[in-house]
CSV table of C-alpha atoms and ligand atoms in Angstrom, one decimal:
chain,number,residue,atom,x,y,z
A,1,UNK,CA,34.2,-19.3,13.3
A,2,UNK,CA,35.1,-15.5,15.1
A,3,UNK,CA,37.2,-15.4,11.3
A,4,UNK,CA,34.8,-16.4,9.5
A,5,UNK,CA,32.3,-14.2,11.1
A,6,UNK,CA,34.5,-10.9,11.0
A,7,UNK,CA,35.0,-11.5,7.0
A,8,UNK,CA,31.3,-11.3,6.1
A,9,UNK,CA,30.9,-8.5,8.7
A,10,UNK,CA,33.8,-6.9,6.8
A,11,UNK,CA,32.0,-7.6,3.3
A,12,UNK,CA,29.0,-6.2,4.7
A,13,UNK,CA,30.2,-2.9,5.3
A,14,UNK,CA,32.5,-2.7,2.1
A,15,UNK,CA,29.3,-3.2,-0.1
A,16,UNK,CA,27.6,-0.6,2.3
A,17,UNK,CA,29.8,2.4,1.6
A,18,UNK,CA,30.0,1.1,-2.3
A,19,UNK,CA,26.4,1.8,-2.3
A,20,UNK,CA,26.7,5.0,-0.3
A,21,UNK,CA,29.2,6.5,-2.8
A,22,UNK,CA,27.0,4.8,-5.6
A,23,UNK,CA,24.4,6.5,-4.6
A,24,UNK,CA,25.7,10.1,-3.5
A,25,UNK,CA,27.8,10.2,-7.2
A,26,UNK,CA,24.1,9.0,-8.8
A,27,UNK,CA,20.4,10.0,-8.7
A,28,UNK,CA,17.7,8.2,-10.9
A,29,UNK,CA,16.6,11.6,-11.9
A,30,UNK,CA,19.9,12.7,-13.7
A,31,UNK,CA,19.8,9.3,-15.5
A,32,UNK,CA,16.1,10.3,-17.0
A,33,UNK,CA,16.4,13.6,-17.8
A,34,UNK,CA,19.3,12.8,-20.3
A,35,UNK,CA,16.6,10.8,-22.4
A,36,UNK,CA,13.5,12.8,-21.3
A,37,UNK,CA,12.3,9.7,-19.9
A,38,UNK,CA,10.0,10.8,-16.5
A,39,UNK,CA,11.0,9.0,-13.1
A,40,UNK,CA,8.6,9.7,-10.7
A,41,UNK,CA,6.9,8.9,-7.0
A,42,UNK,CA,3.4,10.0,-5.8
A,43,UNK,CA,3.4,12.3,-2.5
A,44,UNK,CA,1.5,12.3,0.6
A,45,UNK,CA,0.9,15.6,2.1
A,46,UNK,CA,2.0,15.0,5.6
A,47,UNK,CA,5.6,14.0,5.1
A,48,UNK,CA,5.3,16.5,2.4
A,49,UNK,CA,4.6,18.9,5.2
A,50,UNK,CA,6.8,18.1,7.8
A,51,UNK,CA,9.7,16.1,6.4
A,52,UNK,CA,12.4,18.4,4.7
A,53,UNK,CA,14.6,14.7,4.4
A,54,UNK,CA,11.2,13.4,2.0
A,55,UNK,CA,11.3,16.7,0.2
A,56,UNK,CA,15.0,16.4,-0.7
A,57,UNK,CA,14.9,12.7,-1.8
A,58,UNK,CA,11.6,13.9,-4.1
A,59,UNK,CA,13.9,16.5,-5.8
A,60,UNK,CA,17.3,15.0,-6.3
A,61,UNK,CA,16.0,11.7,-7.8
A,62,UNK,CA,12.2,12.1,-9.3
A,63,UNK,CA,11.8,14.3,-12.1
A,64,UNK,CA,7.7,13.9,-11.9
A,65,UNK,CA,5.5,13.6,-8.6
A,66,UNK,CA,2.0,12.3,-8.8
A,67,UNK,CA,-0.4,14.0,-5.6
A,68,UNK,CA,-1.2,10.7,-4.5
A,69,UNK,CA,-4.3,12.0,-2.4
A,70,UNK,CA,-5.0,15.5,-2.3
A,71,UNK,CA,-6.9,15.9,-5.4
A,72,UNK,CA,-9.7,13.2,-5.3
A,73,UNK,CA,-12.8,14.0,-5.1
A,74,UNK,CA,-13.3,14.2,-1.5
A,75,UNK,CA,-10.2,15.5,-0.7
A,76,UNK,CA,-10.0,18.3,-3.1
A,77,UNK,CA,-14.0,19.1,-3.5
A,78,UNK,CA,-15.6,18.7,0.4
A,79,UNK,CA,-18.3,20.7,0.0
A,80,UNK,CA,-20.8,20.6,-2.9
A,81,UNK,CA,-20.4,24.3,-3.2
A,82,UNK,CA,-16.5,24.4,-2.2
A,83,UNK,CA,-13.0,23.0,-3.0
A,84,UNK,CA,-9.8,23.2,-1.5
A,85,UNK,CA,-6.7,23.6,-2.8
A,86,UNK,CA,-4.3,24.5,-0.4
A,87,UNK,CA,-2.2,20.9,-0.4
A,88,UNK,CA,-2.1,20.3,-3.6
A,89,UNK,CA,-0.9,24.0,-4.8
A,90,UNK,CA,1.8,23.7,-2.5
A,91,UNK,CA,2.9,20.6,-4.6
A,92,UNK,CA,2.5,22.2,-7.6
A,93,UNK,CA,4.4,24.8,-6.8
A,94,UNK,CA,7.2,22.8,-5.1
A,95,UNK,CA,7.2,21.1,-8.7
A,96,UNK,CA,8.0,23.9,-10.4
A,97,UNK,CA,10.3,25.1,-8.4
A,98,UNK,CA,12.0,22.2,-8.9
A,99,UNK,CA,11.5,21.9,-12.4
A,100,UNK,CA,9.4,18.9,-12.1
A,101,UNK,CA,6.2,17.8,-13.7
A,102,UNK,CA,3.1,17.2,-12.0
A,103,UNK,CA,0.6,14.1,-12.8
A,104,UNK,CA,-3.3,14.7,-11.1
A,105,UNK,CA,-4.4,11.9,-9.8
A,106,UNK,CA,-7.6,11.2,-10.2
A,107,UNK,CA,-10.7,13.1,-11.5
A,108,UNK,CA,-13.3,10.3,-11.6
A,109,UNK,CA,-13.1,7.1,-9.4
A,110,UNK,CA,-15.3,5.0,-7.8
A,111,UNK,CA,-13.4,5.6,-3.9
A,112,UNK,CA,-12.9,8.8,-2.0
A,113,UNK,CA,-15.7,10.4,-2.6
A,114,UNK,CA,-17.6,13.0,-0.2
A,115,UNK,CA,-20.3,12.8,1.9
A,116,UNK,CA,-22.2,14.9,0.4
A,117,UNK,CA,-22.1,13.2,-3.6
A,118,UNK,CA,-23.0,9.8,-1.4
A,119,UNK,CA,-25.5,10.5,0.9
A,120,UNK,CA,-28.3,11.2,-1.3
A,121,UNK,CA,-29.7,10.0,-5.1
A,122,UNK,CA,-28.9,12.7,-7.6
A,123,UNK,CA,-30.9,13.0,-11.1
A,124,UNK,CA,-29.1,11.9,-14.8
A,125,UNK,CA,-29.1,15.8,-15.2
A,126,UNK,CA,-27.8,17.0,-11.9
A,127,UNK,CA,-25.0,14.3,-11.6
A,128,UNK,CA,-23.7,15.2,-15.3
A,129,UNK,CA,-23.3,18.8,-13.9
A,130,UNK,CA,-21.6,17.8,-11.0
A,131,UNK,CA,-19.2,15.8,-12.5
A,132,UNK,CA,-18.5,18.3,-15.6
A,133,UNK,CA,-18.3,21.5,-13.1
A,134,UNK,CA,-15.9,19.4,-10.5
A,135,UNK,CA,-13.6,18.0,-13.5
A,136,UNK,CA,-14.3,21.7,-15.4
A,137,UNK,CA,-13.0,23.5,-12.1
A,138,UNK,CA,-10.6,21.0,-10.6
A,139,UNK,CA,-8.4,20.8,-14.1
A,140,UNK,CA,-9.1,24.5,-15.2
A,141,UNK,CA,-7.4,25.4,-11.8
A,142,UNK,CA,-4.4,23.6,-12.9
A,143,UNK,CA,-4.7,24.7,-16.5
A,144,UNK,CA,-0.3,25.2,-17.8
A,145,UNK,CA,0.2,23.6,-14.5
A,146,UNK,CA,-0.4,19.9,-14.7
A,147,UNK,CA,1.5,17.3,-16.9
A,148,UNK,CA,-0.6,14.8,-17.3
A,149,UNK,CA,-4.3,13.6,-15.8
A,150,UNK,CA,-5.4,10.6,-14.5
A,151,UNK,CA,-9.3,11.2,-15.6
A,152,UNK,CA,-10.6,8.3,-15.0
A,153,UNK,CA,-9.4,5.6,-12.5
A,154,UNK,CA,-10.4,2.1,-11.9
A,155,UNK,CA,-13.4,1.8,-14.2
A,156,UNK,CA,-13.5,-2.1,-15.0
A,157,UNK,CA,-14.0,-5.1,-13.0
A,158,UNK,CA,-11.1,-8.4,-13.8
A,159,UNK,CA,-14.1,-9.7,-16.3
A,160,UNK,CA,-13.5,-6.7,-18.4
A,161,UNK,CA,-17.3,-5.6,-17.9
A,162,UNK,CA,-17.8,-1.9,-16.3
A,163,UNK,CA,-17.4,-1.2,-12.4
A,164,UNK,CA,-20.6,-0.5,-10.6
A,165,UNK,CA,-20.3,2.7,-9.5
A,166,UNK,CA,-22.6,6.3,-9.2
A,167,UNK,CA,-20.9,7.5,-12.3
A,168,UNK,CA,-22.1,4.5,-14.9
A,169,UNK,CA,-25.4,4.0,-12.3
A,170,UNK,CA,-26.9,7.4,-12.8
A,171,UNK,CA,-24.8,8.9,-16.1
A,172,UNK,CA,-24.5,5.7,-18.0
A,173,UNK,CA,-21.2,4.0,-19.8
A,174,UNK,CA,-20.9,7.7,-21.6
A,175,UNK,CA,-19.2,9.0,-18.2
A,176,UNK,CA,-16.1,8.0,-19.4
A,177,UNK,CA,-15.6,9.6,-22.6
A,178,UNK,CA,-17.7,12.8,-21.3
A,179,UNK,CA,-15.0,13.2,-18.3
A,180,UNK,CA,-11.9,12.9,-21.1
A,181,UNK,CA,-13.7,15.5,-23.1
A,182,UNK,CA,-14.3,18.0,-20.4
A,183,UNK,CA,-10.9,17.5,-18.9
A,184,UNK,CA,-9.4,18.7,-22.6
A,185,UNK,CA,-11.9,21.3,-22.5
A,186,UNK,CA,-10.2,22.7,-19.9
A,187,UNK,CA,-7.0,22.3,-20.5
A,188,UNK,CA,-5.9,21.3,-23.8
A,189,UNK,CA,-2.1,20.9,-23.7
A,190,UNK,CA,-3.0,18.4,-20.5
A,191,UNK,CA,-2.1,14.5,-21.3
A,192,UNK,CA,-4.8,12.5,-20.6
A,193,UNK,CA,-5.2,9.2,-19.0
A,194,UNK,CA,-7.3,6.0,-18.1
A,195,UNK,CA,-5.6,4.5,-15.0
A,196,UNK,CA,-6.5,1.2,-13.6
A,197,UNK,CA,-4.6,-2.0,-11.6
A,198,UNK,CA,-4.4,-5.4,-12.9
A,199,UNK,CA,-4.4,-4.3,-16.8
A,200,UNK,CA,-0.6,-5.1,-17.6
A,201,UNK,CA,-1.0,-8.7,-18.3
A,202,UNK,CA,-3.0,-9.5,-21.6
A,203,UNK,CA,-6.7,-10.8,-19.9
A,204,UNK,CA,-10.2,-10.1,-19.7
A,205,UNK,CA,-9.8,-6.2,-17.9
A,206,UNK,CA,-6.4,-5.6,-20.1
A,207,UNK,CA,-8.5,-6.0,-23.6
A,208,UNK,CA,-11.8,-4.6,-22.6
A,209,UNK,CA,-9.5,-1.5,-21.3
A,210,UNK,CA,-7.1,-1.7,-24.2
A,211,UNK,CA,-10.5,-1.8,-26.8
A,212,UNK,CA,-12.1,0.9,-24.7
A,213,UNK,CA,-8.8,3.1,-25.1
A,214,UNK,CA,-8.9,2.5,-28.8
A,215,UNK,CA,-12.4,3.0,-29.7
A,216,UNK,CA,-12.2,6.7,-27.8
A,217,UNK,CA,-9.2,7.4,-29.9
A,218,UNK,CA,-10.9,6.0,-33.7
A,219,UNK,CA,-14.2,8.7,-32.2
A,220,UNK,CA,-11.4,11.7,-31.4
A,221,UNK,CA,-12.0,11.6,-27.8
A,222,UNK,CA,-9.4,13.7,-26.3
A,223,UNK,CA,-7.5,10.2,-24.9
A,224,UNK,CA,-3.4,10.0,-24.5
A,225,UNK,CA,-2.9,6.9,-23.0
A,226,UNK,CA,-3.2,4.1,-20.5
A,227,UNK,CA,-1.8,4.1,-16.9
A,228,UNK,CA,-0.9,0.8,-15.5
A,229,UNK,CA,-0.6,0.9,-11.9
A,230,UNK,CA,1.0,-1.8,-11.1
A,231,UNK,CA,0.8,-2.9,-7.5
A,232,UNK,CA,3.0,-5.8,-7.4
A,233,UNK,CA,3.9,-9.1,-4.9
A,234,UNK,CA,7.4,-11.3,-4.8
A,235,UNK,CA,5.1,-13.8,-4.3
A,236,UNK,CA,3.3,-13.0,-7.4
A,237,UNK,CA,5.1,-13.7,-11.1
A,238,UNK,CA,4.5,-11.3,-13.6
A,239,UNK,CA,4.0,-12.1,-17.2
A,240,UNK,CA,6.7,-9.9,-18.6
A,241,UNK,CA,6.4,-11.5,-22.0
A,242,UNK,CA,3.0,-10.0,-21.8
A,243,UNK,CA,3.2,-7.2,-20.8
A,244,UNK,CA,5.7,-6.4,-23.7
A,245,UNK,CA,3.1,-7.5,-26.1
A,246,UNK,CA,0.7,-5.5,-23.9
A,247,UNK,CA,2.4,-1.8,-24.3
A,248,UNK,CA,3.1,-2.9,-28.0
A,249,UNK,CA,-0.4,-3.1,-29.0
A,250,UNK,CA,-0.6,0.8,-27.6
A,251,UNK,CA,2.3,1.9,-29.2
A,252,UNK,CA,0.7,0.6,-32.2
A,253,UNK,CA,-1.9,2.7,-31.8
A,254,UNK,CA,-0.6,5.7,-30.9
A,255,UNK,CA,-1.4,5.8,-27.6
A,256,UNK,CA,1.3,6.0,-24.5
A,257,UNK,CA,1.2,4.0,-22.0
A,258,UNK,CA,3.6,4.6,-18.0
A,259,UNK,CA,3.7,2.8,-14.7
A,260,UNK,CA,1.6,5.0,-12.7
A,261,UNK,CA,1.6,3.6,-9.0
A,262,UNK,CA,4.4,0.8,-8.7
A,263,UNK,CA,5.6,-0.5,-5.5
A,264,UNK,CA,6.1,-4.1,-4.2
A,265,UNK,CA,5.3,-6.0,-1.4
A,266,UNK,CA,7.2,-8.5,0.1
A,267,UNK,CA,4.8,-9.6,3.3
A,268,UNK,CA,3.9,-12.8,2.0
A,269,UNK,CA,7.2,-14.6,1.3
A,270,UNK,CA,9.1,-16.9,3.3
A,271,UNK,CA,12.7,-15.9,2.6
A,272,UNK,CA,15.0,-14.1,4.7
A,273,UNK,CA,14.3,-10.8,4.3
A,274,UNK,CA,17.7,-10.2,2.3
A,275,UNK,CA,16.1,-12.2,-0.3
A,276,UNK,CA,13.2,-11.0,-0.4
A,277,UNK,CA,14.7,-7.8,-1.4
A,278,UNK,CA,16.6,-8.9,-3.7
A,279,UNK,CA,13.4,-10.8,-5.4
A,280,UNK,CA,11.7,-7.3,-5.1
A,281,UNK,CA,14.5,-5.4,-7.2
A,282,UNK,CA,14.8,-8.0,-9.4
A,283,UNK,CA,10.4,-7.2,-9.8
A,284,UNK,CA,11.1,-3.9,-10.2
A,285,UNK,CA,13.8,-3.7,-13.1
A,286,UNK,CA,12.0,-6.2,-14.9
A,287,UNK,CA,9.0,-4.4,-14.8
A,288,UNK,CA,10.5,-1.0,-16.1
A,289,UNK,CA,12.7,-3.2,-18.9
A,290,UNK,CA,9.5,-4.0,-19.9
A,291,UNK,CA,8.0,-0.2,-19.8
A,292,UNK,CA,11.4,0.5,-21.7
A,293,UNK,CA,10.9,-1.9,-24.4
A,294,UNK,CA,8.2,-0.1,-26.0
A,295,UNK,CA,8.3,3.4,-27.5
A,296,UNK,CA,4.7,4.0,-25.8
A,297,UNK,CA,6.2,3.4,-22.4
A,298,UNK,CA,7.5,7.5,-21.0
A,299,UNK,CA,7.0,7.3,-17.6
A,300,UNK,CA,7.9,4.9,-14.3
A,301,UNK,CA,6.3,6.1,-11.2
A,302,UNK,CA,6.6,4.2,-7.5
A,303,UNK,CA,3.7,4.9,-5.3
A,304,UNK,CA,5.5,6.6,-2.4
A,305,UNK,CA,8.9,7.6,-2.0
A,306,UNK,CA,10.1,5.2,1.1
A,307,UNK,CA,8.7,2.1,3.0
A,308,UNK,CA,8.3,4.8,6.0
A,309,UNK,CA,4.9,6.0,4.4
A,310,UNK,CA,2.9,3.8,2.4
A,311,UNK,CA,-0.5,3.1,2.1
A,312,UNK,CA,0.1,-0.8,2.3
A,313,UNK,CA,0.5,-1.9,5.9
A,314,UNK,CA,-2.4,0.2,6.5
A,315,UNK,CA,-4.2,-1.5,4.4
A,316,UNK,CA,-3.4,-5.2,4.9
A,317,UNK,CA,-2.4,-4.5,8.8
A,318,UNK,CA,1.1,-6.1,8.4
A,319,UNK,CA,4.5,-4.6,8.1
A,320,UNK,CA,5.7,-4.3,4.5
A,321,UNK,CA,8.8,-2.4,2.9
A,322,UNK,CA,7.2,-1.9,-1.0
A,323,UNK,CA,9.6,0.9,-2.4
A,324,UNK,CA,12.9,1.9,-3.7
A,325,UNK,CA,14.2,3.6,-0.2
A,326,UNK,CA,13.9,2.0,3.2
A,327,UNK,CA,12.5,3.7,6.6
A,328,UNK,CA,15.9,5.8,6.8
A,329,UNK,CA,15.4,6.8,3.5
A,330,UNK,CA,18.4,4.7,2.4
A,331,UNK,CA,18.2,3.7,-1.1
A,332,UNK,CA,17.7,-0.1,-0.8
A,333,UNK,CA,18.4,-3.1,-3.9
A,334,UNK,CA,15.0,-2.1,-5.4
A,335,UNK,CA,16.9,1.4,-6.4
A,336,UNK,CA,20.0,0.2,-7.5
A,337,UNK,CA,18.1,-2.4,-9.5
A,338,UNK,CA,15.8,0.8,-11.2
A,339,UNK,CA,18.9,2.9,-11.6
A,340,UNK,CA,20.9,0.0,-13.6
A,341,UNK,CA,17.6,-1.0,-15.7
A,342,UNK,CA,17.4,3.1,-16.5
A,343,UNK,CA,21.3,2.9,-17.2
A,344,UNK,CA,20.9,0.1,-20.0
A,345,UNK,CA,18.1,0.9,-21.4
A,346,UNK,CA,17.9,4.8,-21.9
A,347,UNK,CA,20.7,6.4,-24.0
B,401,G3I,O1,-4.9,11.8,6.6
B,401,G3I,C1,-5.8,11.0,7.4
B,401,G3I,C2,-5.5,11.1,8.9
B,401,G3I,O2,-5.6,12.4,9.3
B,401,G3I,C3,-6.4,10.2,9.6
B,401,G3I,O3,-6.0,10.2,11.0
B,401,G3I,C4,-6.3,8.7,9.1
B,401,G3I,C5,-7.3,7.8,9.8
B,401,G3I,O4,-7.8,6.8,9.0
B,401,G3I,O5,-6.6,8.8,7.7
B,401,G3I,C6,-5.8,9.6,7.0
B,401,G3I,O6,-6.2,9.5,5.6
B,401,G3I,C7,-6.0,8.3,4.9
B,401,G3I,C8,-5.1,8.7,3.7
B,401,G3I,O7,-5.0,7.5,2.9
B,401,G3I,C9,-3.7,9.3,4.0
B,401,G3I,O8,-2.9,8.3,4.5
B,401,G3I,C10,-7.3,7.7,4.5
B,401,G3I,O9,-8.0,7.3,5.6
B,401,G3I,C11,-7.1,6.6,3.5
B,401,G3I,O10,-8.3,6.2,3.0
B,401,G3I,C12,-6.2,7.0,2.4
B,401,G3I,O11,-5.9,5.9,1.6
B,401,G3I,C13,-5.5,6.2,0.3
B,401,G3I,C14,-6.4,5.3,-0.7
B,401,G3I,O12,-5.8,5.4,-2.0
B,401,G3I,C15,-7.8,5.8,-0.7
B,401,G3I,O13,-7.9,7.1,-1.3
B,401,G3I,C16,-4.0,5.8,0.2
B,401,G3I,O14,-3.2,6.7,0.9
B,401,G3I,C17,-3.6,5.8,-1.3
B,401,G3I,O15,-2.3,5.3,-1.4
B,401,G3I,C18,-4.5,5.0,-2.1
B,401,G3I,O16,-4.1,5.1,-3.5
B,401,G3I,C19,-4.8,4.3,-4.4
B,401,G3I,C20,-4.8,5.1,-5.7
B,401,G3I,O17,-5.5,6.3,-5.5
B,401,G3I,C21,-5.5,4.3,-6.8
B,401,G3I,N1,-4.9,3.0,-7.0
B,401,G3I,C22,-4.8,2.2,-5.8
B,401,G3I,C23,-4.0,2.9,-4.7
B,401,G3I,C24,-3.8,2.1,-3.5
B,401,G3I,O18,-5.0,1.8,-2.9
């Protein structure tokens, strides 16, 4: 019994330090840049403040960050008459210090909107300035500066009709292809995207999106591609048949598609918890053989850098571990798992 359980303690820390010198000879970055292929993790502005540790992970194995709050609308416009920058020019310029590119997530949403666009009715007329000035302003600030734009975010409901929101309520269904062609307005070299949850599967939301995206490309509306979040469960099994056919159709089209905002929970399993993370790597390579399948597919982006900061136990009120690094910023199965899928696939 004492042998038995001094072998498996042994095995234990042999496959630790094989991971540890895996992982300080290795960084998914290095692996992406070879095939210009962007790895990437959004970034939350306190850690980004205070953590030096974050900062380093961000740089040695992302070659993209996405500003996962500090540029919606609230955040980045407070005042009807004032924005603020401050955050998310310091990540732009840690970016390009870095040499790293920069998505901007998001210019028009339905959430995180301020108090004062809320608070009171505006006119057809007045909201259409609004929305063109803040998108005019917001992306012409960043103009040479920012990669790629998430212009419009979470538009559809699952039934693949149009979200409620103030945009389609007081502008109409043309909000969407008015904010693409401001945003290019402003900045013309920008990529432009549509970015929504629940579209990677072929249903309902994933066609009206996909029919949306194409009918704004046949008109010329300034439109790049499709963002596919991708929020994911172990307890939930992907489609990735269909999602294969899913990017296909884009890349048929001429229209890119990435994994904007990937990350996986594992709260609502059963297993040990060893398991679970090895169900959740196994999630997450499938998924990006999938994104690496198609030609449309350039980009793989977690939403957050370690389970230390993540918007998902705040939000369901239980403990979760969603992403490639764990709370010591040790790189856990789910990045061994990405960094292998990156290593087969990208030449
Ligand atoms: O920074 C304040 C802090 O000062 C304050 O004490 C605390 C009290 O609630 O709030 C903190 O701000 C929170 C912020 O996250 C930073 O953690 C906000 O309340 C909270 O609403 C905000 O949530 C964000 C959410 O979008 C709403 O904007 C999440 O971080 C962010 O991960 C999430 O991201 C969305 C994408 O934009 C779109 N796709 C889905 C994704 C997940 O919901």
């Amino acid at each position: 019994m004492i042998k038995k359980s001094i072998i498996s303690s042994c095995v234990l820390v042999s496959l630790f330090f094989l991971f540890k010198s895996f992982y300080e000879k290795n960084s998914l970055r290095e692996i992406s840049s070879k095939s210009n292929f962007n790895v990437g993790a959004s970034v939350l502005a306190s850690p980004f403040l205070e953590d030096e540790q974050y900062k380093n992970i961000l740089k040695r194995d992302f070659n993209l960050i996405t500003i996962e709050n500090d540029l919606k609308f609230a955040k980045v416009h407070p005042q009807r008459d004032s924005y603020n920058f401050v955050i998310p020019d310091l990540m732009v310029k840690f970016a390009k210090e870095n040499n790293m590119k920069v998505r901007g997530h998001t210019l028009v949403w339905h959430a995180t909107l301020p108090d004062w666009l809320t608070d009171r009715k505006y006119s057809k007329e007045e909201l259409t300035n609004i929305l063109k000035n803040h998108i005019q302003t917001v992306v012409g600030h960043y103009k040479g500066k920012i990669y790629a734009w998430d212009v419009v975010n979470e538009a559809y409901n699952d039934d693949g009709t149009l979200r409620e929101n103030i945009w389609l309520q007081t502008i109409g269904p043309e909000y969407i292809e008015l904010a693409f062609r401001w945003a290019h307005e402003a900045d013309p070299d920008a990529l432009l995207f549509y970015n929504d949850y629940s579209n990677e599967e072929i249903n309902k939301k994933s066609n009206a999106i996909f029919n949306m995206a194409k009918s704004l490309k046949e008109q010329g509306v300034p439109i790049d591609g499709v963002g596919f979040q991708m929020h994911s469960s172990i307890t939930y099994k992907k489609n990735y048949e269909q999602i294969k056919e899913n990017f296909k159709r884009y890349e048929n089209i001429g229209l890119k598609t990435q994994i904007t905002e990937m990350d996986v929970k594992i709260q609502h399993s059963n297993k040990p918890n060893q398991e679970r993370l090895q169900d959740q790597a196994k999630m997450y390579s499938e998924t990006l053989n999938a994104c690496l399948a198609s030609s449309s597919c350039n980009a793989f982006i977690t939403w957050g850098v370690t389970d230390k900061y993540s918007w998902i136990p705040d939000y369901t009120g239980k403990e979760d571990a969603p992403l490639l690094f764990d709370t010591d910023y040790k790189p856990k199965p789910s990045y061994k798992a990405v960094y292998r899928a990156l290593q087969k696939n990208l030449k």
